[in-house]
Amino acid sequence: MHLYLKLLLVAGLSAAGCNQAASSNQAATDTSTAPVAEQQVETANGIAFRKDASLAFVSKSGADTLRKIDIQLAQTDQQREDGLMYRKSMTDDQGMLFIFPDMEERSFWMKNTYISLDIIYIDDKMEIVSIQKYATPLSEQSLPSFKKAQYVLEVNGGFCDKYHIGYGDKISYTK
């Protein structure tokens, strides 16, 4: 699917460039038909990060905010399938939150994912129930939640250790 979208994008850009070259007096038009939120921009570092919301990690006691980050949301089947594949880098201020319609045991893998990740499994009460730390890039090994989860958050490998994020901590996010 990615290859098809890339070819379509290249073809569209080539056609737009040809149209502008053929008529210098013609006004530039938007050749995009997809909503901006659904476009995935390719950069030298892979797919560009798109901020959809802000997320806060809250300590078990609820007294302290441990860390705040910007997140990209993966809410559709296609967005969840694509995930962070083909990204070459991400900052500690960024992550991707996968939102599922129900609670069940989940399992992720690192196929076509070039950066090490901490994969955080979160239940319907927004509590962290499981963490897979330092997931190996490009691995097809299954990384299960071992408990039911409705949300999965991917952040850089080592993030949880660095910012003291653990089981029982909670998250909250706002669009």
mmCIF file of C-alpha atoms in Angstrom:
data_model
loop_
_atom_site.group_PDB
_atom_site.id
_atom_site.type_symbol
_atom_site.label_atom_id
_atom_site.label_comp_id
_atom_site.label_asym_id
_atom_site.label_seq_id
_atom_site.Cartn_x
_atom_site.Cartn_y
_atom_site.Cartn_z
ATOM 1 C CA MET A 1 0.000 0.000 0.000
ATOM 2 C CA HIS A 2 2.825 2.411 0.829
ATOM 3 C CA LEU A 3 4.474 1.847 -2.561
ATOM 4 C CA TYR A 4 1.177 2.507 -4.360
ATOM 5 C CA LEU A 5 0.637 5.752 -2.408
ATOM 6 C CA LYS A 6 4.216 6.870 -3.092
ATOM 7 C CA LEU A 7 3.834 6.170 -6.827
ATOM 8 C CA LEU A 8 0.519 8.023 -6.854
ATOM 9 C CA LEU A 9 2.079 10.988 -5.028
ATOM 10 C CA VAL A 10 5.076 11.081 -7.400
ATOM 11 C CA ALA A 11 2.779 10.883 -10.423
ATOM 12 C CA GLY A 12 0.618 13.688 -9.033
ATOM 13 C CA LEU A 13 3.637 15.895 -8.322
ATOM 14 C CA SER A 14 5.092 15.212 -11.777
ATOM 15 C CA ALA A 15 1.773 16.078 -13.410
ATOM 16 C CA ALA A 16 1.495 19.254 -11.335
ATOM 17 C CA GLY A 17 5.044 20.251 -12.353
ATOM 18 C CA CYS A 18 4.265 19.621 -16.052
ATOM 19 C CA ASN A 19 1.071 21.695 -15.880
ATOM 20 C CA GLN A 20 2.910 24.644 -14.352
ATOM 21 C CA ALA A 21 5.729 24.402 -16.928
ATOM 22 C CA ALA A 22 3.266 24.296 -19.830
ATOM 23 C CA SER A 23 1.429 27.427 -18.774
ATOM 24 C CA SER A 24 3.334 29.969 -16.716
ATOM 25 C CA ASN A 25 0.221 32.165 -16.430
ATOM 26 C CA GLN A 26 -1.911 29.369 -14.934
ATOM 27 C CA ALA A 27 -2.605 29.747 -11.217
ATOM 28 C CA ALA A 28 -1.193 27.038 -8.946
ATOM 29 C CA THR A 29 -3.851 24.641 -7.691
ATOM 30 C CA ASP A 30 -3.936 22.068 -4.919
ATOM 31 C CA THR A 31 -3.597 18.652 -6.578
ATOM 32 C CA SER A 32 -4.236 16.804 -3.311
ATOM 33 C CA THR A 33 -7.522 14.991 -2.864
ATOM 34 C CA ALA A 34 -6.801 13.407 0.524
ATOM 35 C CA PRO A 35 -7.534 15.295 3.763
ATOM 36 C CA VAL A 36 -4.400 16.826 5.262
ATOM 37 C CA ALA A 37 -4.711 14.661 8.400
ATOM 38 C CA GLU A 38 -4.457 11.491 6.293
ATOM 39 C CA GLN A 39 -1.434 12.472 4.185
ATOM 40 C CA GLN A 40 1.885 10.929 5.110
ATOM 41 C CA VAL A 41 4.819 13.099 4.126
ATOM 42 C CA GLU A 42 8.064 11.305 3.322
ATOM 43 C CA THR A 43 11.245 12.978 4.619
ATOM 44 C CA ALA A 44 14.905 12.018 4.782
ATOM 45 C CA ASN A 45 14.066 10.459 8.171
ATOM 46 C CA GLY A 46 11.138 8.420 6.871
ATOM 47 C CA ILE A 47 7.490 9.387 7.359
ATOM 48 C CA ALA A 48 7.102 12.818 8.995
ATOM 49 C CA PHE A 49 5.582 13.089 12.469
ATOM 50 C CA ARG A 50 2.104 14.642 12.603
ATOM 51 C CA LYS A 51 0.952 16.084 15.934
ATOM 52 C CA ASP A 52 -2.684 15.108 16.548
ATOM 53 C CA ALA A 53 -2.826 15.500 20.332
ATOM 54 C CA SER A 54 -0.869 16.012 23.559
ATOM 55 C CA LEU A 55 -0.368 13.252 26.121
ATOM 56 C CA ALA A 56 0.623 13.369 29.779
ATOM 57 C CA PHE A 57 2.010 10.553 31.925
ATOM 58 C CA VAL A 58 0.645 10.755 35.470
ATOM 59 C CA SER A 59 2.202 8.914 38.435
ATOM 60 C CA LYS A 60 0.378 6.064 40.190
ATOM 61 C CA SER A 61 -0.497 8.401 43.047
ATOM 62 C CA GLY A 62 -1.969 10.934 40.637
ATOM 63 C CA ALA A 63 0.040 13.666 42.304
ATOM 64 C CA ASP A 64 2.737 14.192 39.678
ATOM 65 C CA THR A 65 2.867 14.616 35.922
ATOM 66 C CA LEU A 66 5.917 12.586 34.928
ATOM 67 C CA ARG A 67 6.259 13.740 31.308
ATOM 68 C CA LYS A 68 4.292 15.385 28.504
ATOM 69 C CA ILE A 69 4.667 14.518 24.808
ATOM 70 C CA ASP A 70 3.069 15.231 21.432
ATOM 71 C CA ILE A 71 1.365 12.241 19.854
ATOM 72 C CA GLN A 72 0.170 11.091 16.487
ATOM 73 C CA LEU A 73 -3.049 9.073 16.681
ATOM 74 C CA ALA A 74 -3.596 5.728 14.956
ATOM 75 C CA GLN A 75 -7.358 5.214 15.029
ATOM 76 C CA THR A 76 -8.229 3.459 11.770
ATOM 77 C CA ASP A 77 -7.187 -0.035 10.703
ATOM 78 C CA GLN A 78 -4.835 1.450 8.085
ATOM 79 C CA GLN A 79 -3.250 3.903 10.544
ATOM 80 C CA ARG A 80 -2.757 1.125 13.099
ATOM 81 C CA GLU A 81 -1.248 -1.138 10.418
ATOM 82 C CA ASP A 82 1.207 1.552 9.265
ATOM 83 C CA GLY A 83 2.160 2.675 12.772
ATOM 84 C CA LEU A 84 5.730 3.974 12.965
ATOM 85 C CA MET A 85 6.980 1.877 10.064
ATOM 86 C CA TYR A 86 9.657 3.474 7.881
ATOM 87 C CA ARG A 87 10.437 6.220 10.408
ATOM 88 C CA LYS A 88 14.154 6.704 10.878
ATOM 89 C CA SER A 89 13.970 8.903 13.978
ATOM 90 C CA MET A 90 11.663 10.346 16.600
ATOM 91 C CA THR A 91 12.317 12.732 19.488
ATOM 92 C CA ASP A 92 11.584 12.029 23.162
ATOM 93 C CA ASP A 93 8.790 14.603 22.855
ATOM 94 C CA GLN A 94 6.917 12.433 20.338
ATOM 95 C CA GLY A 95 4.995 9.167 20.264
ATOM 96 C CA MET A 96 2.154 7.332 18.576
ATOM 97 C CA LEU A 97 -1.042 6.315 20.375
ATOM 98 C CA PHE A 98 -2.944 3.382 18.881
ATOM 99 C CA ILE A 99 -6.630 3.481 19.800
ATOM 100 C CA PHE A 100 -8.646 0.260 19.564
ATOM 101 C CA PRO A 101 -12.440 -0.107 19.877
ATOM 102 C CA ASP A 102 -12.230 -2.776 22.586
ATOM 103 C CA MET A 103 -10.171 -4.328 25.359
ATOM 104 C CA GLU A 104 -8.218 -7.440 24.447
ATOM 105 C CA GLU A 105 -4.731 -8.854 24.670
ATOM 106 C CA ARG A 106 -2.588 -7.142 22.043
ATOM 107 C CA SER A 107 0.647 -8.016 20.324
ATOM 108 C CA PHE A 108 2.879 -5.737 18.256
ATOM 109 C CA TRP A 109 5.990 -6.332 16.174
ATOM 110 C CA MET A 110 8.745 -4.155 14.728
ATOM 111 C CA LYS A 111 8.501 -5.109 11.054
ATOM 112 C CA ASN A 112 9.774 -2.220 8.883
ATOM 113 C CA THR A 113 10.351 -0.103 12.009
ATOM 114 C CA TYR A 114 13.877 1.321 12.082
ATOM 115 C CA ILE A 115 13.978 2.785 15.592
ATOM 116 C CA SER A 116 13.975 0.952 18.914
ATOM 117 C CA LEU A 117 10.719 1.508 20.787
ATOM 118 C CA ASP A 118 9.158 1.076 24.194
ATOM 119 C CA ILE A 119 5.676 -0.327 23.579
ATOM 120 C CA ILE A 120 3.293 0.628 26.385
ATOM 121 C CA TYR A 121 -0.004 -1.243 26.760
ATOM 122 C CA ILE A 122 -2.814 0.712 28.437
ATOM 123 C CA ASP A 123 -6.260 -0.423 29.608
ATOM 124 C CA ASP A 124 -9.642 1.273 29.221
ATOM 125 C CA LYS A 125 -9.080 3.197 32.481
ATOM 126 C CA MET A 126 -5.919 4.747 30.936
ATOM 127 C CA GLU A 127 -3.652 2.756 33.264
ATOM 128 C CA ILE A 128 -0.401 1.196 32.046
ATOM 129 C CA VAL A 129 -0.761 -2.588 32.330
ATOM 130 C CA SER A 130 2.333 -3.789 30.451
ATOM 131 C CA ILE A 131 5.502 -2.474 28.799
ATOM 132 C CA GLN A 132 7.783 -4.036 26.201
ATOM 133 C CA LYS A 133 11.043 -2.077 26.484
ATOM 134 C CA TYR A 134 13.777 -1.562 23.893
ATOM 135 C CA ALA A 135 11.978 -3.434 21.083
ATOM 136 C CA THR A 136 14.490 -4.539 18.443
ATOM 137 C CA PRO A 137 14.207 -2.626 15.145
ATOM 138 C CA LEU A 138 13.022 -4.635 12.112
ATOM 139 C CA SER A 139 12.196 -7.696 14.244
ATOM 140 C CA GLU A 140 9.127 -9.784 13.485
ATOM 141 C CA GLN A 141 9.107 -11.217 17.014
ATOM 142 C CA SER A 142 5.728 -10.893 18.720
ATOM 143 C CA LEU A 143 5.682 -8.443 21.650
ATOM 144 C CA PRO A 144 2.522 -9.329 23.616
ATOM 145 C CA SER A 145 0.710 -7.255 26.223
ATOM 146 C CA PHE A 146 0.019 -10.286 28.495
ATOM 147 C CA LYS A 147 -3.011 -8.320 29.761
ATOM 148 C CA LYS A 148 -6.014 -6.762 28.091
ATOM 149 C CA ALA A 149 -5.391 -3.322 26.614
ATOM 150 C CA GLN A 150 -7.409 -0.798 24.602
ATOM 151 C CA TYR A 151 -4.554 1.613 23.884
ATOM 152 C CA VAL A 152 -0.950 1.092 22.852
ATOM 153 C CA LEU A 153 1.609 3.875 23.008
ATOM 154 C CA GLU A 154 4.920 3.715 21.152
ATOM 155 C CA VAL A 155 7.778 5.942 22.283
ATOM 156 C CA ASN A 156 11.544 5.812 21.801
ATOM 157 C CA GLY A 157 13.338 2.809 23.263
ATOM 158 C CA GLY A 158 14.547 3.658 26.771
ATOM 159 C CA PHE A 159 11.876 6.326 27.296
ATOM 160 C CA CYS A 160 10.200 4.495 30.195
ATOM 161 C CA ASP A 161 13.487 4.014 32.038
ATOM 162 C CA LYS A 162 14.639 7.583 31.377
ATOM 163 C CA TYR A 163 11.398 9.198 32.607
ATOM 164 C CA HIS A 164 10.481 6.584 35.253
ATOM 165 C CA ILE A 165 7.268 5.441 33.549
ATOM 166 C CA GLY A 166 5.962 2.124 34.888
ATOM 167 C CA TYR A 167 3.056 -0.204 35.586
ATOM 168 C CA GLY A 168 0.146 1.497 37.310
ATOM 169 C CA ASP A 169 1.031 4.965 35.984
ATOM 170 C CA LYS A 170 -1.697 6.543 33.885
ATOM 171 C CA ILE A 171 -1.994 8.610 30.752
ATOM 172 C CA SER A 172 -4.354 11.337 29.634
ATOM 173 C CA TYR A 173 -4.495 12.948 26.233
ATOM 174 C CA THR A 174 -6.236 15.901 24.610
ATOM 175 C CA LYS A 175 -6.718 16.698 20.937
#
